[in-house]
Short mmCIF file of C-alpha atoms in Angstrom, two decimals:
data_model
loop_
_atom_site.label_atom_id
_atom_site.label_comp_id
_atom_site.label_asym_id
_atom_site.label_seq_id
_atom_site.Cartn_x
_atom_site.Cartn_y
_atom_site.Cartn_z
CA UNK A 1041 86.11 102.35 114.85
CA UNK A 1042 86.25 103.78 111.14
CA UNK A 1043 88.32 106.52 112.64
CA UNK A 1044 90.12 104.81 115.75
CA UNK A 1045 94.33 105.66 116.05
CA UNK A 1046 95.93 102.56 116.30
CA UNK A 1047 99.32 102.74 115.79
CA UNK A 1048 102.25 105.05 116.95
CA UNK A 1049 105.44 106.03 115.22
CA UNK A 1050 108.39 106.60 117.50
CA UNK A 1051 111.54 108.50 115.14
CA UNK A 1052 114.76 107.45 116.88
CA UNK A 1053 117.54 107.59 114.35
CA UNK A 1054 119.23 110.23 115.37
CA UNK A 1055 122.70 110.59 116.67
CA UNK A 1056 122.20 112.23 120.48
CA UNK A 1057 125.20 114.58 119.92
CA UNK A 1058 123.93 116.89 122.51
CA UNK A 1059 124.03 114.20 125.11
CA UNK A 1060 127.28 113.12 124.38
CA UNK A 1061 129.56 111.12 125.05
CA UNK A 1062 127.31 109.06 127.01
CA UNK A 1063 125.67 108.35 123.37
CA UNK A 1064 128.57 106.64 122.38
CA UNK A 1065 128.00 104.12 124.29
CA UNK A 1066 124.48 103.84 124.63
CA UNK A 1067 121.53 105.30 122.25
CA UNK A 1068 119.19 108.17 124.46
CA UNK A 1069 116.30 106.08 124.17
CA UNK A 1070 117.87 103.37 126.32
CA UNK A 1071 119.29 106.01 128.81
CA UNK A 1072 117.97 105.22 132.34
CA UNK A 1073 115.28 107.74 133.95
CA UNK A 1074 115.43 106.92 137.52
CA UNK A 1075 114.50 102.89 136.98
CA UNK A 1076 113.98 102.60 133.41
CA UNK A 1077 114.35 103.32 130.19
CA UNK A 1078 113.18 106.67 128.90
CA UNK A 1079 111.93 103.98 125.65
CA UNK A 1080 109.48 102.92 128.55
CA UNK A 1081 107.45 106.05 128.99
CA UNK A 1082 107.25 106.45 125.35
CA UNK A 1083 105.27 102.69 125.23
CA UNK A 1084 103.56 103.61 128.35
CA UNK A 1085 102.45 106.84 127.12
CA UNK A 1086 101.15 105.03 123.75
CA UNK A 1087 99.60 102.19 125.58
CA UNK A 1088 97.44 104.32 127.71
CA UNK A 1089 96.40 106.19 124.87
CA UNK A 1090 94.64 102.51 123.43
CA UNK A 1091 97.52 102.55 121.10
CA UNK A 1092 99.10 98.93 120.52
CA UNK A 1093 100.85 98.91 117.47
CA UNK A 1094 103.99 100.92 117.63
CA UNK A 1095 106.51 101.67 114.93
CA UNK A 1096 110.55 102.12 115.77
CA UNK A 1097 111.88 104.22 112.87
CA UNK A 1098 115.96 103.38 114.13
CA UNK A 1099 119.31 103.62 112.03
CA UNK A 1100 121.29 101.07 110.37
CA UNK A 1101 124.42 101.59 112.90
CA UNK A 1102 122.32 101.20 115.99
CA UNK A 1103 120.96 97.72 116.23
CA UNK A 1104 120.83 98.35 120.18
CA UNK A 1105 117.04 99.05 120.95
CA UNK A 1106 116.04 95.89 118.14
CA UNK A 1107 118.58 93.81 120.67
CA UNK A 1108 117.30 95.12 124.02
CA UNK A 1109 113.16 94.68 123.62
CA UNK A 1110 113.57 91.21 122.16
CA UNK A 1111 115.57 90.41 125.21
CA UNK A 1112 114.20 88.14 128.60
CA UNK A 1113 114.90 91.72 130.36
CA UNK A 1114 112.66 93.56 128.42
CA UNK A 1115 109.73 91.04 128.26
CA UNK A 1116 109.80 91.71 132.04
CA UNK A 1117 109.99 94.87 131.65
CA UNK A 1118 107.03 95.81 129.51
CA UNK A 1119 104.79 92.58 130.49
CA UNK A 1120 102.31 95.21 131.78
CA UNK A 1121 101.51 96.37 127.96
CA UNK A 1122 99.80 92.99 127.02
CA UNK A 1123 99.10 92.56 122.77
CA UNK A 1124 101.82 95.24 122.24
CA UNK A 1125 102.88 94.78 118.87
CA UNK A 1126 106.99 96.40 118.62
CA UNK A 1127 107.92 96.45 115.24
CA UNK A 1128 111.19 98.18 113.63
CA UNK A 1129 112.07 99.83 110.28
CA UNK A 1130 115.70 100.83 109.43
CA UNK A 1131 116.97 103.88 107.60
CA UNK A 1132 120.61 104.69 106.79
CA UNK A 1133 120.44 108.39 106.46
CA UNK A 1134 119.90 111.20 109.29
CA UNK A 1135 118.18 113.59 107.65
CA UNK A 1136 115.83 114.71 110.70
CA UNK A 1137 112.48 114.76 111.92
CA UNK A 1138 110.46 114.44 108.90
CA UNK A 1139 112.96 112.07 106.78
CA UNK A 1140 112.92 109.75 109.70
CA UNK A 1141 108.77 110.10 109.74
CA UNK A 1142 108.95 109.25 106.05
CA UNK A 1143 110.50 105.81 105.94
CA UNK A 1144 106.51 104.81 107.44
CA UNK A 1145 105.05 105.65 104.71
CA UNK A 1146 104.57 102.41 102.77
CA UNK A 1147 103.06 100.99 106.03
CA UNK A 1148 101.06 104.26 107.19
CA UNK A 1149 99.14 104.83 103.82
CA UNK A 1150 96.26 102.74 104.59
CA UNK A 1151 95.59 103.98 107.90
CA UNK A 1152 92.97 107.09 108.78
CA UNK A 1153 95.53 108.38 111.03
CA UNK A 1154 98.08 107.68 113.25
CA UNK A 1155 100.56 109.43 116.32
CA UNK A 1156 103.87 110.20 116.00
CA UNK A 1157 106.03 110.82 119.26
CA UNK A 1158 109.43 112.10 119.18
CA UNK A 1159 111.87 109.80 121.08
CA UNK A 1160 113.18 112.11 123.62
CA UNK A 1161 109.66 113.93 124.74
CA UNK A 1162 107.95 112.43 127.65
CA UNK A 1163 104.69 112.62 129.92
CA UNK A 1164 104.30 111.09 133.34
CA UNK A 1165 103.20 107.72 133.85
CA UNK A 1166 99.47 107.93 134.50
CA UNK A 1167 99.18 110.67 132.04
CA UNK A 1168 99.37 110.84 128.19
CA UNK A 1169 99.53 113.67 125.63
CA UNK A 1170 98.99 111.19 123.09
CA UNK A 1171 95.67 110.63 124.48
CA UNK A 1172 94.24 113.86 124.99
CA UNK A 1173 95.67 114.51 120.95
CA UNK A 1174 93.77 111.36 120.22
CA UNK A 1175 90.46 112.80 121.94
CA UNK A 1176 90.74 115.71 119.99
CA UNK A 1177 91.01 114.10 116.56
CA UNK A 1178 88.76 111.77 117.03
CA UNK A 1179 85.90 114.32 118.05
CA UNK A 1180 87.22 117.01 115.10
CA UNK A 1181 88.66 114.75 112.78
CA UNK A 1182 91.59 117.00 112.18
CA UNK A 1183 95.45 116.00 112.73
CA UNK A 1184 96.39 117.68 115.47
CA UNK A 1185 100.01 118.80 117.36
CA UNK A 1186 100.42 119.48 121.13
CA UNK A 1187 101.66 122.72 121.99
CA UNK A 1188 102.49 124.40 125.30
CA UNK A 1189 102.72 127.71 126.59
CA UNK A 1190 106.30 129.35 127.01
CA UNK A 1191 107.72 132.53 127.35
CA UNK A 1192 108.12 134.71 124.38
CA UNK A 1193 111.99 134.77 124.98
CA UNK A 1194 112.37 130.95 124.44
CA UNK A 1195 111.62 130.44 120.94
CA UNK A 1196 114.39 130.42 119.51
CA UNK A 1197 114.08 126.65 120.76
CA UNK A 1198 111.14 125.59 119.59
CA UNK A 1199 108.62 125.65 116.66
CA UNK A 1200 106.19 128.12 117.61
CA UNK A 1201 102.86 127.55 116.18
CA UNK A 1202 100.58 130.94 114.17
CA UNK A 1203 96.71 130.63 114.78
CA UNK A 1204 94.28 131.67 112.89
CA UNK A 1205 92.08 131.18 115.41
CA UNK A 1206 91.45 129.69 119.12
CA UNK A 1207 88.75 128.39 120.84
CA UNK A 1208 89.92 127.40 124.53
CA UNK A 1209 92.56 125.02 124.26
CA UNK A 1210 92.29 124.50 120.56
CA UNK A 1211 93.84 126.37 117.77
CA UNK A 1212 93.72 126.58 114.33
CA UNK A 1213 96.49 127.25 112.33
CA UNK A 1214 97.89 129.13 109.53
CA UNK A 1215 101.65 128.06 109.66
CA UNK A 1216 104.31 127.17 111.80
CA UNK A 1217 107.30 128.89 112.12
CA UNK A 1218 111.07 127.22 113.40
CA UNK A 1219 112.74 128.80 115.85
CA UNK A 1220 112.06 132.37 115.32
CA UNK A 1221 113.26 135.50 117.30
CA UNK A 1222 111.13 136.67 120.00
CA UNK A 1223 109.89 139.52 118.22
CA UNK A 1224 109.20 137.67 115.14
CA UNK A 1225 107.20 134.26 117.08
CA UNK A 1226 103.68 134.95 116.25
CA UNK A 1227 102.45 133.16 119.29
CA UNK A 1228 103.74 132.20 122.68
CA UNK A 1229 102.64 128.29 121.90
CA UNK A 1230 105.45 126.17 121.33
CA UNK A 1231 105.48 122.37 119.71
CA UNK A 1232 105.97 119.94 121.94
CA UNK A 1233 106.87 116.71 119.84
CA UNK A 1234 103.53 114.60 119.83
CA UNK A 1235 101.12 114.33 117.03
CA UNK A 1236 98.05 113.10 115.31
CA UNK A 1237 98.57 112.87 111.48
CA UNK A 1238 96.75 111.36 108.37
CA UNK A 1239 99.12 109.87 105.36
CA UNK A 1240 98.83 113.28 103.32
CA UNK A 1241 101.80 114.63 105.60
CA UNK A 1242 104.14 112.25 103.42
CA UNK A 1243 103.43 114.08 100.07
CA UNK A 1244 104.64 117.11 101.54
CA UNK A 1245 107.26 115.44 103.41
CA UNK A 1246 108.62 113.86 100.39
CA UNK A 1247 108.59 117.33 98.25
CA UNK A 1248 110.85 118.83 100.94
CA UNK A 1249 113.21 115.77 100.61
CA UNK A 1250 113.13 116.48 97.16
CA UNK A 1251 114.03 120.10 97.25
CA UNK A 1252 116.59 120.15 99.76
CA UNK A 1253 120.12 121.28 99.83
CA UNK A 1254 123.19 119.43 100.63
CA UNK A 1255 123.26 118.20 104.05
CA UNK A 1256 119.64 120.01 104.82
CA UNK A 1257 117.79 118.31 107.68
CA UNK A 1258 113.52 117.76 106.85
CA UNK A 1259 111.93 118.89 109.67
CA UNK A 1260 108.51 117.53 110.18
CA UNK A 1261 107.40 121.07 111.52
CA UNK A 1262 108.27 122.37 107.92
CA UNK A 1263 106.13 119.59 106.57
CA UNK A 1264 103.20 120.86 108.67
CA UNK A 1265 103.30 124.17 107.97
CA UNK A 1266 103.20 123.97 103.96
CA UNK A 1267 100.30 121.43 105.38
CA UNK A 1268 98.20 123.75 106.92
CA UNK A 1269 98.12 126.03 103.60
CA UNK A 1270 96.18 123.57 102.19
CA UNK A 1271 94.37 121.58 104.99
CA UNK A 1272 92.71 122.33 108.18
CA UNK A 1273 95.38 121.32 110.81
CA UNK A 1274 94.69 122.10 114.49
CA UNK A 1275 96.98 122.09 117.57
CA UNK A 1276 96.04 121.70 121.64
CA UNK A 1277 97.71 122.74 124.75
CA UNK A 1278 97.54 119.82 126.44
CA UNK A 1279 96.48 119.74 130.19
CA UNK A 1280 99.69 117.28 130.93
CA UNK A 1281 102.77 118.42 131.10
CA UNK A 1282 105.99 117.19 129.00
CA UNK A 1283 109.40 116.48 129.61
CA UNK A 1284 112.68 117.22 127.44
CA UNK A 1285 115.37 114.04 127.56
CA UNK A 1286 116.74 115.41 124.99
CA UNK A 1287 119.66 117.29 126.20
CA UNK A 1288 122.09 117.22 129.64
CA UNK A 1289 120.15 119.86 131.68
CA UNK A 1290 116.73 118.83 130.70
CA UNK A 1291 117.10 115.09 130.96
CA UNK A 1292 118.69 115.85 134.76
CA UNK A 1293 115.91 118.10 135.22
CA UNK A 1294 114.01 115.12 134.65
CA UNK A 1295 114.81 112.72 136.40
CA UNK A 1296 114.91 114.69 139.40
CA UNK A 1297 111.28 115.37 139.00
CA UNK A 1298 110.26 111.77 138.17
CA UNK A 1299 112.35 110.40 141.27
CA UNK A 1300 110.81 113.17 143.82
CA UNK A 1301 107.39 111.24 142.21
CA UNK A 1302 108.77 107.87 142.26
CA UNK A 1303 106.89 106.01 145.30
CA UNK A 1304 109.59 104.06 146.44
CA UNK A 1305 112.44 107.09 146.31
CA UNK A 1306 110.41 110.34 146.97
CA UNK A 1307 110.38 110.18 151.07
CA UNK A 1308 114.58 109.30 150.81
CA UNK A 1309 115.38 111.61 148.19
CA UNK A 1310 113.90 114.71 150.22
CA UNK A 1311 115.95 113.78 152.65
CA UNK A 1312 118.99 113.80 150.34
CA UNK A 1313 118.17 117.01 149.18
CA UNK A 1314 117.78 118.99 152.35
CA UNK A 1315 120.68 117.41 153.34
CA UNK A 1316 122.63 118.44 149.99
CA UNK A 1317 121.47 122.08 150.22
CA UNK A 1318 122.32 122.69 153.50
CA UNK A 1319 126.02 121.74 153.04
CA UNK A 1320 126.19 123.61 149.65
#
């Protein structure tokens, strides 16, 4: 298909200082979420979106995830995605989001478009955000961003999309803006870390690498929103819902929620947990 999204890119450079020290010792992608790795669902989520081709965008210091999915282990592990296609580009820098997203580029300019997942934002197995983004472009032909509904109080956390315009679950945009104060977040419709993109995005990623300060961070939502003065650029509240890994609290949040779903754990763990909150 002239237009068909083929291949993913998964950023996972960065350091995982807020789950330290356990990222020390091993990177957050290869973290366990009840049985597996959270890299897993990220694949999963891909493959079930018809996407086969998947980019690893990992630093120089951490050869661990290379080292891991060309092991025997992992083979059994992911034989379920058959003609997955794993392949892994270096950088030595952590300069954020949108650096990380860069270091594609030289592969990614031939294609229409292509996803982009962060590595510590998850969906349930079964479901895909990916997917539904994919739907979306496919029928609009515009890059489009999942968003999600929040309360007006949390942005300071997030990137909190400004429509122009919405129609159902779709919104146009005029600009994105990081992390703003409650009063000042034009919407209540948060990012949440999955994308479909076209190759411009690097032009205006690589004019905020050039412009930036000393020790700056390029942020992929920043990249977006100088995007969307010049381009159509839609987002979607997805219908599936997405998990944070990215931090203590949320990644035990987590995995609570994908054991109490996990078919072999779910009857046991009740158990355990009626058990727990009656002695505490």
């Amino acid at each position: 298909m002239k237009d068909a999204v083929n291949t993913i890119v998964i950023p996972v450079a960065g350091a995982g200082t807020r789950l330290r020290p356990i990222t020390y010792v091993t990177p957050k992608e290869l973290l366990r979420l009840v049985d597996k790795p959270i890299i897993y669902y990220l694949i999963k989520e891909a493959y079930e979106a018809g996407i086969h081709n998947v980019i690893f965008i990992t630093h120089v210091e951490r050869k661990d995830l290379r080292n891991f999915l060309k092991s025997k282990g992992a083979r059994e592990l992911l034989k379920e995605f058959s003609n997955i296609n794993l392949r892994f580009l270096e950088t030595d820098q952590r300069l954020g989001d949108g650096q990380c997203l860069f270091e594609a580029r030289n592969i990614l300019k031939r294609e229409k478009a292509f996803a982009v997942t962060m590595g510590d934002l998850i969906s349930f197995p079964g479901t895909s955000l990916i997917g539904e983004l994919k739907n979306i472009y496919l029928k609009n032909k515009i890059p489009v961003i999942s968003v999600e509904k929040i309360d007006r109080s949390k942005s300071r956390q997030y990137g909190i999309i400004d429509p122009e315009k919405s129609d159902g679950r779709i919104h146009f945009l005029k600009s994105i803006i990081e992390k703003p104060e409650p009063k000042e977040a034009p919407s209540e419709y948060a990012m949440t870390g999955k994308y479909i993109l076209t190759p411009k995005i690097f032009g205006y990623l690589g004019k905020l690498l050039k412009e930036r300060g000393p020790n700056e961070e390029v942020k992929l939502a920043n990249a977006l929103r100088d995007y969307a003065k010049d381009y159509k650029l839609c987002a979607y509240t997805c219908k599936n819902r997405h998990f944070d890994t990215g931090n203590k609290a949320d990644l035990i949040k987590t995995e609570l929620i994908f054991a109490l779903r996990h078919p072999e754990l779910r009857k046991r763990l009740r158990l355990v947990f009626k058990d727990i909150l009656k002695k505490n």
